[in-house]
Short mmCIF file of C-alpha atoms and ligand atoms in Angstrom, two decimals:
data_model
loop_
_atom_site.label_atom_id
_atom_site.label_comp_id
_atom_site.label_asym_id
_atom_site.label_seq_id
_atom_site.Cartn_x
_atom_site.Cartn_y
_atom_site.Cartn_z
CA MET D 4 0.39 27.07 0.32
CA ALA D 5 1.14 30.75 -0.07
CA ASN D 6 -0.78 32.61 -2.74
CA SER D 7 2.29 33.19 -4.89
CA GLN D 8 3.02 29.44 -4.93
CA ALA D 9 -0.57 28.62 -5.89
CA LYS D 10 -0.20 31.07 -8.75
CA VAL D 11 2.93 29.30 -10.05
CA VAL D 12 1.24 25.90 -9.77
CA SER D 13 -1.88 27.18 -11.47
CA SER D 14 0.05 28.71 -14.38
CA ILE D 15 2.13 25.54 -14.97
CA LEU D 16 -1.03 23.41 -14.87
CA GLU D 17 -2.81 25.82 -17.22
CA ARG D 18 0.04 25.46 -19.69
CA HIS D 19 -0.52 21.69 -19.73
CA GLY D 20 -4.29 21.86 -20.09
CA TYR D 21 -5.38 21.64 -16.43
CA GLU D 22 -7.42 24.04 -14.30
CA LEU D 23 -6.39 24.13 -10.64
CA GLY D 24 -9.24 23.15 -8.29
CA ARG D 25 -9.65 22.62 -4.53
CA TYR D 26 -6.95 21.65 -2.05
CA LEU D 27 -7.12 17.92 -1.15
CA GLY D 28 -4.38 17.44 1.42
CA LYS D 29 -0.73 17.43 2.33
CA GLY D 30 1.83 14.62 2.62
CA ALA D 31 5.43 14.44 3.76
CA TYR D 32 6.78 15.99 0.57
CA ALA D 33 3.77 17.02 -1.42
CA ILE D 34 0.59 19.04 -1.57
CA VAL D 35 -2.31 17.43 -3.41
CA TRP D 36 -4.86 19.40 -5.41
CA GLU D 37 -7.86 18.58 -7.50
CA ALA D 38 -7.60 19.79 -11.10
CA TYR D 39 -9.77 19.67 -14.20
CA PHE D 40 -8.13 18.16 -17.28
CA LYS D 41 -9.82 19.92 -20.19
CA LYS D 42 -8.84 17.41 -22.86
CA TRP D 43 -10.52 14.50 -21.05
CA LYS D 44 -13.21 16.70 -19.44
CA THR D 45 -12.44 15.04 -16.13
CA ASN D 46 -11.19 15.88 -12.64
CA VAL D 47 -7.84 14.47 -11.55
CA ALA D 48 -5.59 14.69 -8.47
CA VAL D 49 -2.30 16.55 -8.85
CA LYS D 50 0.49 15.84 -6.38
CA VAL D 51 2.87 18.81 -6.33
CA LEU D 52 6.33 18.18 -4.86
CA LEU D 53 8.56 21.10 -4.02
CA LYS D 54 12.08 19.87 -4.82
CA GLU D 55 13.85 22.06 -2.27
CA LYS D 56 11.82 20.43 0.54
CA ALA D 57 12.74 16.86 -0.45
CA GLU D 58 15.90 14.91 0.37
CA THR D 59 18.27 14.21 -2.52
CA GLU D 60 17.82 10.45 -2.18
CA PHE D 61 14.06 10.84 -2.42
CA LEU D 62 14.36 12.86 -5.62
CA THR D 63 17.03 10.77 -7.30
CA LYS D 64 15.93 7.29 -6.23
CA PHE D 65 12.51 6.83 -4.65
CA LEU D 66 10.52 9.28 -6.75
CA PRO D 67 11.81 8.01 -10.14
CA ARG D 68 11.12 4.43 -8.97
CA GLU D 69 7.61 5.36 -7.79
CA ILE D 70 6.83 7.00 -11.13
CA GLN D 71 8.34 4.23 -13.26
CA VAL D 72 6.61 1.37 -11.42
CA TRP D 73 3.26 3.13 -10.89
CA LYS D 74 3.10 4.00 -14.62
CA SER D 75 3.35 0.32 -15.50
CA LEU D 76 0.48 -0.77 -13.22
CA LYS D 77 -3.11 -0.72 -14.44
CA HIS D 78 -5.91 -2.23 -12.35
CA SER D 79 -9.37 -1.10 -11.28
CA ASN D 80 -8.40 -1.22 -7.59
CA LEU D 81 -5.28 0.93 -8.01
CA ILE D 82 -5.13 4.71 -8.41
CA SER D 83 -4.10 5.18 -12.05
CA PHE D 84 -1.02 7.19 -12.84
CA TYR D 85 -1.63 9.60 -15.74
CA GLN D 86 1.35 11.85 -16.26
CA SER D 87 4.27 13.57 -14.57
CA ILE D 88 5.75 16.98 -15.34
CA GLU D 89 9.06 18.22 -14.01
CA THR D 90 10.01 21.88 -13.76
CA THR D 91 13.10 23.48 -12.20
CA ASN D 92 11.51 23.69 -8.74
CA ARG D 93 8.69 21.15 -8.71
CA VAL D 94 7.46 17.75 -9.84
CA TYR D 95 3.75 17.43 -10.74
CA ILE D 96 2.15 13.99 -10.69
CA MET D 97 -1.27 13.63 -12.26
CA LEU D 98 -3.32 10.80 -10.79
CA GLU D 99 -6.80 9.36 -10.93
CA LEU D 100 -8.97 11.28 -8.45
CA ALA D 101 -10.40 9.39 -5.47
CA PRO D 102 -13.40 11.57 -4.52
CA GLY D 103 -14.30 9.38 -1.51
CA GLY D 104 -11.09 10.19 0.40
CA GLU D 105 -9.19 7.83 2.70
CA VAL D 106 -10.63 4.66 4.29
CA MET D 107 -8.86 5.71 7.51
CA ASP D 108 -10.95 8.92 7.72
CA ARG D 109 -14.10 6.90 7.12
CA ILE D 110 -13.31 4.61 10.05
CA ARG D 111 -12.30 7.55 12.26
CA MET D 112 -15.63 9.24 11.55
CA ARG D 113 -18.00 6.27 11.49
CA GLY D 114 -16.23 3.64 13.59
CA PRO D 115 -15.74 -0.01 12.61
CA CYS D 116 -17.36 -1.31 9.39
CA ASP D 117 -19.90 -4.06 9.32
CA GLU D 118 -18.56 -7.28 7.83
CA ARG D 119 -20.31 -6.75 4.51
CA LEU D 120 -18.46 -3.51 3.89
CA ALA D 121 -15.18 -4.85 5.31
CA GLY D 122 -15.60 -7.91 3.07
CA LYS D 123 -16.16 -5.79 -0.03
CA TRP D 124 -13.17 -3.58 0.74
CA PHE D 125 -10.89 -6.44 1.73
CA GLU D 126 -11.78 -8.39 -1.41
CA GLN D 127 -10.93 -5.34 -3.53
CA LEU D 128 -7.66 -4.90 -1.64
CA CYS D 129 -6.84 -8.56 -2.36
CA GLN D 130 -7.67 -8.13 -6.07
CA GLY D 131 -5.37 -5.11 -6.31
CA MET D 132 -2.55 -6.73 -4.33
CA ALA D 133 -2.77 -10.00 -6.30
CA TYR D 134 -2.27 -7.94 -9.45
CA ILE D 135 0.66 -5.92 -7.99
CA HIS D 136 2.41 -9.04 -6.65
CA SER D 137 1.84 -10.93 -9.90
CA ARG D 138 3.93 -8.23 -11.59
CA GLY D 139 6.76 -8.91 -9.12
CA VAL D 140 6.11 -5.61 -7.35
CA VAL D 141 5.80 -5.10 -3.58
CA HIS D 142 4.02 -2.06 -2.09
CA ARG D 143 5.66 -1.95 1.38
CA ASP D 144 3.53 0.89 2.73
CA LEU D 145 0.04 -0.58 2.89
CA LYS D 146 -2.10 1.18 5.48
CA LEU D 147 -5.61 2.56 5.78
CA GLU D 148 -4.36 6.07 4.88
CA ASN D 149 -3.15 4.72 1.54
CA LEU D 150 -6.47 3.10 0.64
CA LEU D 151 -8.63 5.67 -1.12
CA LEU D 152 -12.24 5.45 -2.27
CA ASP D 153 -13.86 6.26 -5.60
CA GLU D 154 -17.34 7.75 -5.96
CA ASN D 155 -18.91 4.29 -5.51
CA GLU D 156 -16.89 3.46 -2.40
CA ASN D 157 -14.55 1.10 -4.22
CA ILE D 158 -11.00 0.66 -2.94
CA LYS D 159 -8.16 2.30 -4.81
CA ILE D 160 -4.66 1.45 -3.56
CA SER D 161 -2.42 4.49 -3.61
CA ASP D 162 1.03 5.78 -2.68
CA PHE D 163 3.80 3.76 -4.32
CA GLY D 164 6.63 5.69 -2.65
CA PHE D 165 8.14 2.52 -1.11
CA CYS D 166 7.30 0.14 -3.93
CA LYS D 167 9.93 -2.01 -5.54
CA VAL D 168 10.27 -4.80 -8.08
CA SER D 169 11.22 -7.74 -5.85
CA ALA D 170 10.67 -10.75 -8.11
CA THR D 171 12.11 -11.17 -11.56
CA GLU D 172 12.04 -14.08 -13.95
CA THR D 173 14.89 -15.15 -16.19
CA GLY D 174 13.84 -18.14 -18.25
CA SER D 175 12.35 -20.58 -15.76
CA VAL D 176 14.23 -19.20 -12.74
CA ARG D 177 12.31 -16.79 -10.55
CA SER D 178 14.49 -14.72 -8.29
CA ILE D 179 13.00 -13.17 -5.18
CA GLN D 180 14.87 -10.32 -3.63
CA LEU D 181 14.56 -10.30 0.13
CA SER D 182 14.59 -6.95 1.92
CA GLU D 183 16.65 -6.33 5.00
CA THR D 184 15.85 -2.79 5.94
CA TYR D 185 12.89 -1.20 7.67
CA CYS D 186 10.29 0.73 5.70
CA GLY D 187 6.59 1.51 6.20
CA SER D 188 4.76 2.40 9.44
CA TYR D 189 5.49 0.54 12.68
CA ALA D 190 1.82 -0.28 13.27
CA TYR D 191 1.60 -2.08 9.91
CA VAL D 192 4.94 -3.88 9.54
CA PRO D 193 5.37 -7.53 10.57
CA PRO D 194 7.62 -8.68 13.44
CA GLU D 195 10.37 -9.91 11.10
CA VAL D 196 10.77 -6.37 9.76
CA LEU D 197 11.06 -4.91 13.28
CA GLN D 198 13.54 -7.64 14.18
CA GLY D 199 15.77 -6.58 11.30
CA THR D 200 16.18 -10.05 9.80
CA PRO D 201 16.07 -10.46 5.99
CA TYR D 202 12.39 -10.67 5.15
CA ASN D 203 10.23 -11.62 2.21
CA PRO D 204 8.49 -8.33 1.24
CA PHE D 205 5.57 -10.20 -0.38
CA LEU D 206 4.75 -11.79 3.00
CA SER D 207 5.23 -8.46 4.73
CA ASP D 208 2.59 -6.87 2.46
CA VAL D 209 0.23 -9.71 3.50
CA TRP D 210 0.77 -8.89 7.20
CA SER D 211 -0.12 -5.23 6.51
CA MET D 212 -3.33 -6.46 4.83
CA GLY D 213 -4.16 -8.30 8.08
CA VAL D 214 -3.63 -5.14 10.14
CA ILE D 215 -5.96 -3.35 7.70
CA LEU D 216 -8.69 -6.02 8.01
CA PHE D 217 -8.46 -6.06 11.83
CA THR D 218 -8.79 -2.27 11.93
CA MET D 219 -11.72 -2.25 9.51
CA VAL D 220 -13.79 -4.64 11.66
CA THR D 221 -12.75 -3.39 15.12
CA GLY D 222 -12.11 0.32 14.46
CA LYS D 223 -8.73 0.04 16.26
CA LEU D 224 -5.21 -1.01 15.28
CA PRO D 225 -4.33 -4.49 16.59
CA PHE D 226 -1.01 -3.51 18.18
CA ASP D 227 0.14 -0.52 20.23
CA ASP D 228 3.01 1.16 18.39
CA SER D 229 3.90 3.70 21.09
CA ASN D 230 6.68 1.48 22.47
CA LEU D 231 8.68 -0.70 20.07
CA ARG D 232 9.54 -3.44 22.55
CA ARG D 233 5.91 -3.80 23.58
CA LEU D 234 4.86 -3.65 19.93
CA LEU D 235 7.10 -6.59 19.02
CA LYS D 236 5.88 -8.60 22.00
CA GLN D 237 2.26 -8.00 21.02
CA MET D 238 2.93 -8.93 17.40
CA LEU D 239 4.62 -12.20 18.33
CA ARG D 240 1.69 -13.05 20.63
CA GLY D 241 -0.83 -12.20 17.87
CA PRO D 242 -3.98 -10.06 17.90
CA ILE D 243 -6.43 -10.43 20.77
CA PHE D 244 -10.20 -10.50 20.37
CA THR D 245 -12.08 -9.47 23.49
CA ASN D 246 -15.72 -9.42 24.49
CA ARG D 247 -16.06 -6.12 22.63
CA HIS D 248 -15.42 -8.04 19.41
CA ARG D 249 -18.11 -10.66 19.95
CA ALA D 250 -20.15 -9.44 16.97
CA ILE D 251 -17.31 -10.29 14.57
CA SER D 252 -17.82 -13.69 12.96
CA PRO D 253 -15.48 -16.58 13.91
CA GLU D 254 -14.57 -16.98 10.22
CA CYS D 255 -13.38 -13.39 9.98
CA LYS D 256 -11.39 -13.70 13.23
CA GLU D 257 -9.83 -16.93 11.99
CA LEU D 258 -8.71 -15.28 8.76
CA ILE D 259 -7.13 -12.37 10.68
CA LEU D 260 -5.27 -14.82 12.93
CA LYS D 261 -3.99 -16.70 9.87
CA ILE D 262 -2.64 -13.50 8.37
CA LEU D 263 -1.18 -12.00 11.54
CA SER D 264 0.89 -15.07 12.26
CA HIS D 265 4.53 -16.11 12.11
CA VAL D 266 6.14 -15.90 8.71
CA THR D 267 6.25 -19.71 8.34
CA SER D 268 2.48 -20.09 8.77
CA ARG D 269 1.24 -16.83 7.26
CA CYS D 270 -1.30 -16.95 4.41
CA SER D 271 -0.26 -16.12 0.87
CA VAL D 272 -2.41 -13.91 -1.35
CA PRO D 273 -3.71 -16.99 -3.29
CA ASP D 274 -4.63 -18.53 0.12
CA LEU D 275 -6.71 -15.44 0.91
CA PHE D 276 -8.84 -16.06 -2.17
CA SER D 277 -9.68 -19.60 -0.96
CA HIS D 278 -10.57 -18.71 2.61
CA HIS D 279 -14.24 -19.36 3.46
CA TRP D 280 -14.82 -15.83 4.84
CA MET D 281 -13.47 -14.34 1.62
CA LEU D 282 -15.51 -16.71 -0.54
CA SER D 283 -18.74 -15.08 0.64
CA PHE D 284 -17.57 -11.71 -0.75
CA LEU D 285 -15.63 -12.88 -3.77
CA THR D 286 -16.73 -11.28 -7.04
CA GLU D 287 -14.22 -13.13 -9.17
CA ARG D 288 -11.26 -15.42 -8.54
CA PRO D 289 -8.48 -13.97 -10.72
CA ALA D 290 -7.25 -17.45 -11.67
CA GLU D 291 -4.83 -16.31 -14.35
CA ILE D 292 -3.17 -13.78 -12.06
CA LEU D 293 -2.94 -16.23 -9.16
CA SER D 294 -1.42 -19.11 -11.13
CA GLY D 295 2.23 -19.69 -10.23
CA MET D 296 2.18 -17.03 -7.52
CA ASP D 297 2.63 -19.38 -4.53
CA ALA D 298 6.42 -19.30 -4.90
CA LEU D 299 6.44 -15.60 -4.00
CA TYR D 300 5.34 -16.32 -0.43
CA LEU D 301 7.99 -18.72 0.81
CA PRO D 302 9.59 -17.66 4.10
CA PRO D 303 13.33 -16.83 3.91
CA SER D 304 14.29 -20.16 5.55
CA LYS D 305 12.57 -22.11 2.73
CA LEU D 306 13.91 -19.83 0.01
CA ARG D 307 17.46 -20.48 1.24
CA GLN D 308 16.95 -24.24 0.90
CA GLN D 309 16.17 -23.82 -2.78
CA ARG D 310 18.66 -23.28 -5.59
CA PRO D 311 21.06 -20.52 -4.54
CA SER D 312 20.11 -18.47 -7.61
CA ILE D 313 16.58 -18.07 -6.35
CA VAL D 314 17.40 -15.55 -3.63
CA SER D 315 19.38 -12.38 -3.87
CA TRP D 316 19.85 -10.25 -0.81
CA GLY D 317 18.97 -6.65 -0.16
CA MET D 318 21.69 -4.79 1.70
CA GLY D 319 22.12 -2.03 4.21
CA ARG D 320 20.03 -0.90 7.13
CA ASN D 321 18.41 2.44 7.55
CA LYS D 322 15.44 3.59 9.58
CA GLY D 323 12.53 5.13 7.70
CA ARG D 324 13.06 5.20 3.99
CA GLU D 325 15.48 2.54 2.86
CA SER D 326 18.79 3.60 1.45
CA ALA D 327 20.36 0.56 -0.15
CA ASP D 328 17.23 -1.45 -0.79
P1 ATP F 44 3.11 10.49 2.66
O1 ATP F 44 3.52 10.97 1.31
O2 ATP F 44 4.01 10.91 3.73
O3 ATP F 44 2.73 9.04 2.67
P2 ATP F 44 0.41 11.11 2.51
O4 ATP F 44 0.15 9.75 2.04
O5 ATP F 44 -0.51 11.69 3.51
O6 ATP F 44 1.83 11.27 3.06
P3 ATP F 44 -0.07 12.00 -0.12
O7 ATP F 44 -0.21 10.62 -0.63
O8 ATP F 44 0.80 12.94 -0.85
O9 ATP F 44 0.49 12.08 1.27
O10 ATP F 44 -1.51 12.62 0.05
C1 ATP F 44 -1.79 13.82 0.71
C2 ATP F 44 -3.30 13.95 0.86
O11 ATP F 44 -3.93 14.00 -0.41
C3 ATP F 44 -3.94 12.81 1.61
O12 ATP F 44 -4.92 13.31 2.48
C4 ATP F 44 -4.60 11.99 0.54
O13 ATP F 44 -5.77 11.39 1.00
C5 ATP F 44 -4.91 13.01 -0.54
N1 ATP F 44 -4.78 12.35 -1.86
C6 ATP F 44 -3.67 11.79 -2.35
N2 ATP F 44 -3.89 11.24 -3.56
C7 ATP F 44 -5.20 11.46 -3.83
C8 ATP F 44 -6.07 11.10 -4.92
N3 ATP F 44 -5.60 10.41 -5.97
N4 ATP F 44 -7.35 11.47 -4.86
C9 ATP F 44 -7.82 12.14 -3.78
N5 ATP F 44 -7.07 12.50 -2.73
C10 ATP F 44 -5.77 12.15 -2.73
MG1 MG F 45 -0.48 8.40 1.34
#
């Protein structure tokens, strides 16, 4: 960022009680900085979005949704949202700082994790996702770049730019809103999303969790996303474990295969908490959160057989960020 821009950012932050610190990174629409919040005597992350660089739909729809939903979520395995400030040219989002950086960078630098570390991280991812799903929210952009680490190497789920409330309850009727449009990264989305059929976004988050676990233990993504036709073929066939993966336990491989499977046989988040590989890393079964959650993970064919009021359909199709959904 040019010096003059840093000066503007610094003076706005100063006005709200923050001291601008080091540069942390850059995303599609934002630059992220560390800052010191004097009132709390703590360092935070500040995401600075330059409005003129963002598309109108992002500013009027996705960003307000991200802020509104993220604000309402509080869990130890999620990056906490603190505050947002809007000025004529920019939006500032103050977030919990993840000093350990991205899990993706860790794997790039150090290679695959041993199963103890993968188990700890995957269990924390499951705890965070169980909480998010229990609130009726889907993330829809789970990937190793969006899993950050705190100072004790605990997982913090971040980036709620594609999130959405997809399950609501009116009296005793729970309505699940299927999605129909593509969002997320090709390497992490399930086959039903690539195929463009209406999909259950809760089950699609689970698939992304499987891609994350595979990559943690092997150091490589399970499917090649350089050609979409080949990608779909590989996904439908399922991940392949070769001789190089012989050190990975059969229990861990079995769990990955159960997650990266067809939508009608894919695990639910409550299923993940009962799997024997997970049980060896489980710190706590969040029984209260998990109760009644099974209904969120029905495949579209089963949802359609239920009362008509239980499903409402997302509409429209757009590549990249969704427009209607
Ligand atoms: P996109 O917005 O396109 O998904 P992105 O995820 O890379 O891109 P950001 O989420 O804006 O973009 O993050 C930009 C950089 O800042 C990344 O390298 C990310 O690791 C870092 N970052 C984001 N949030 C935090 C945080 N709370 N603590 C520490 N670093 C962060
Ligand atoms: Mg990100």
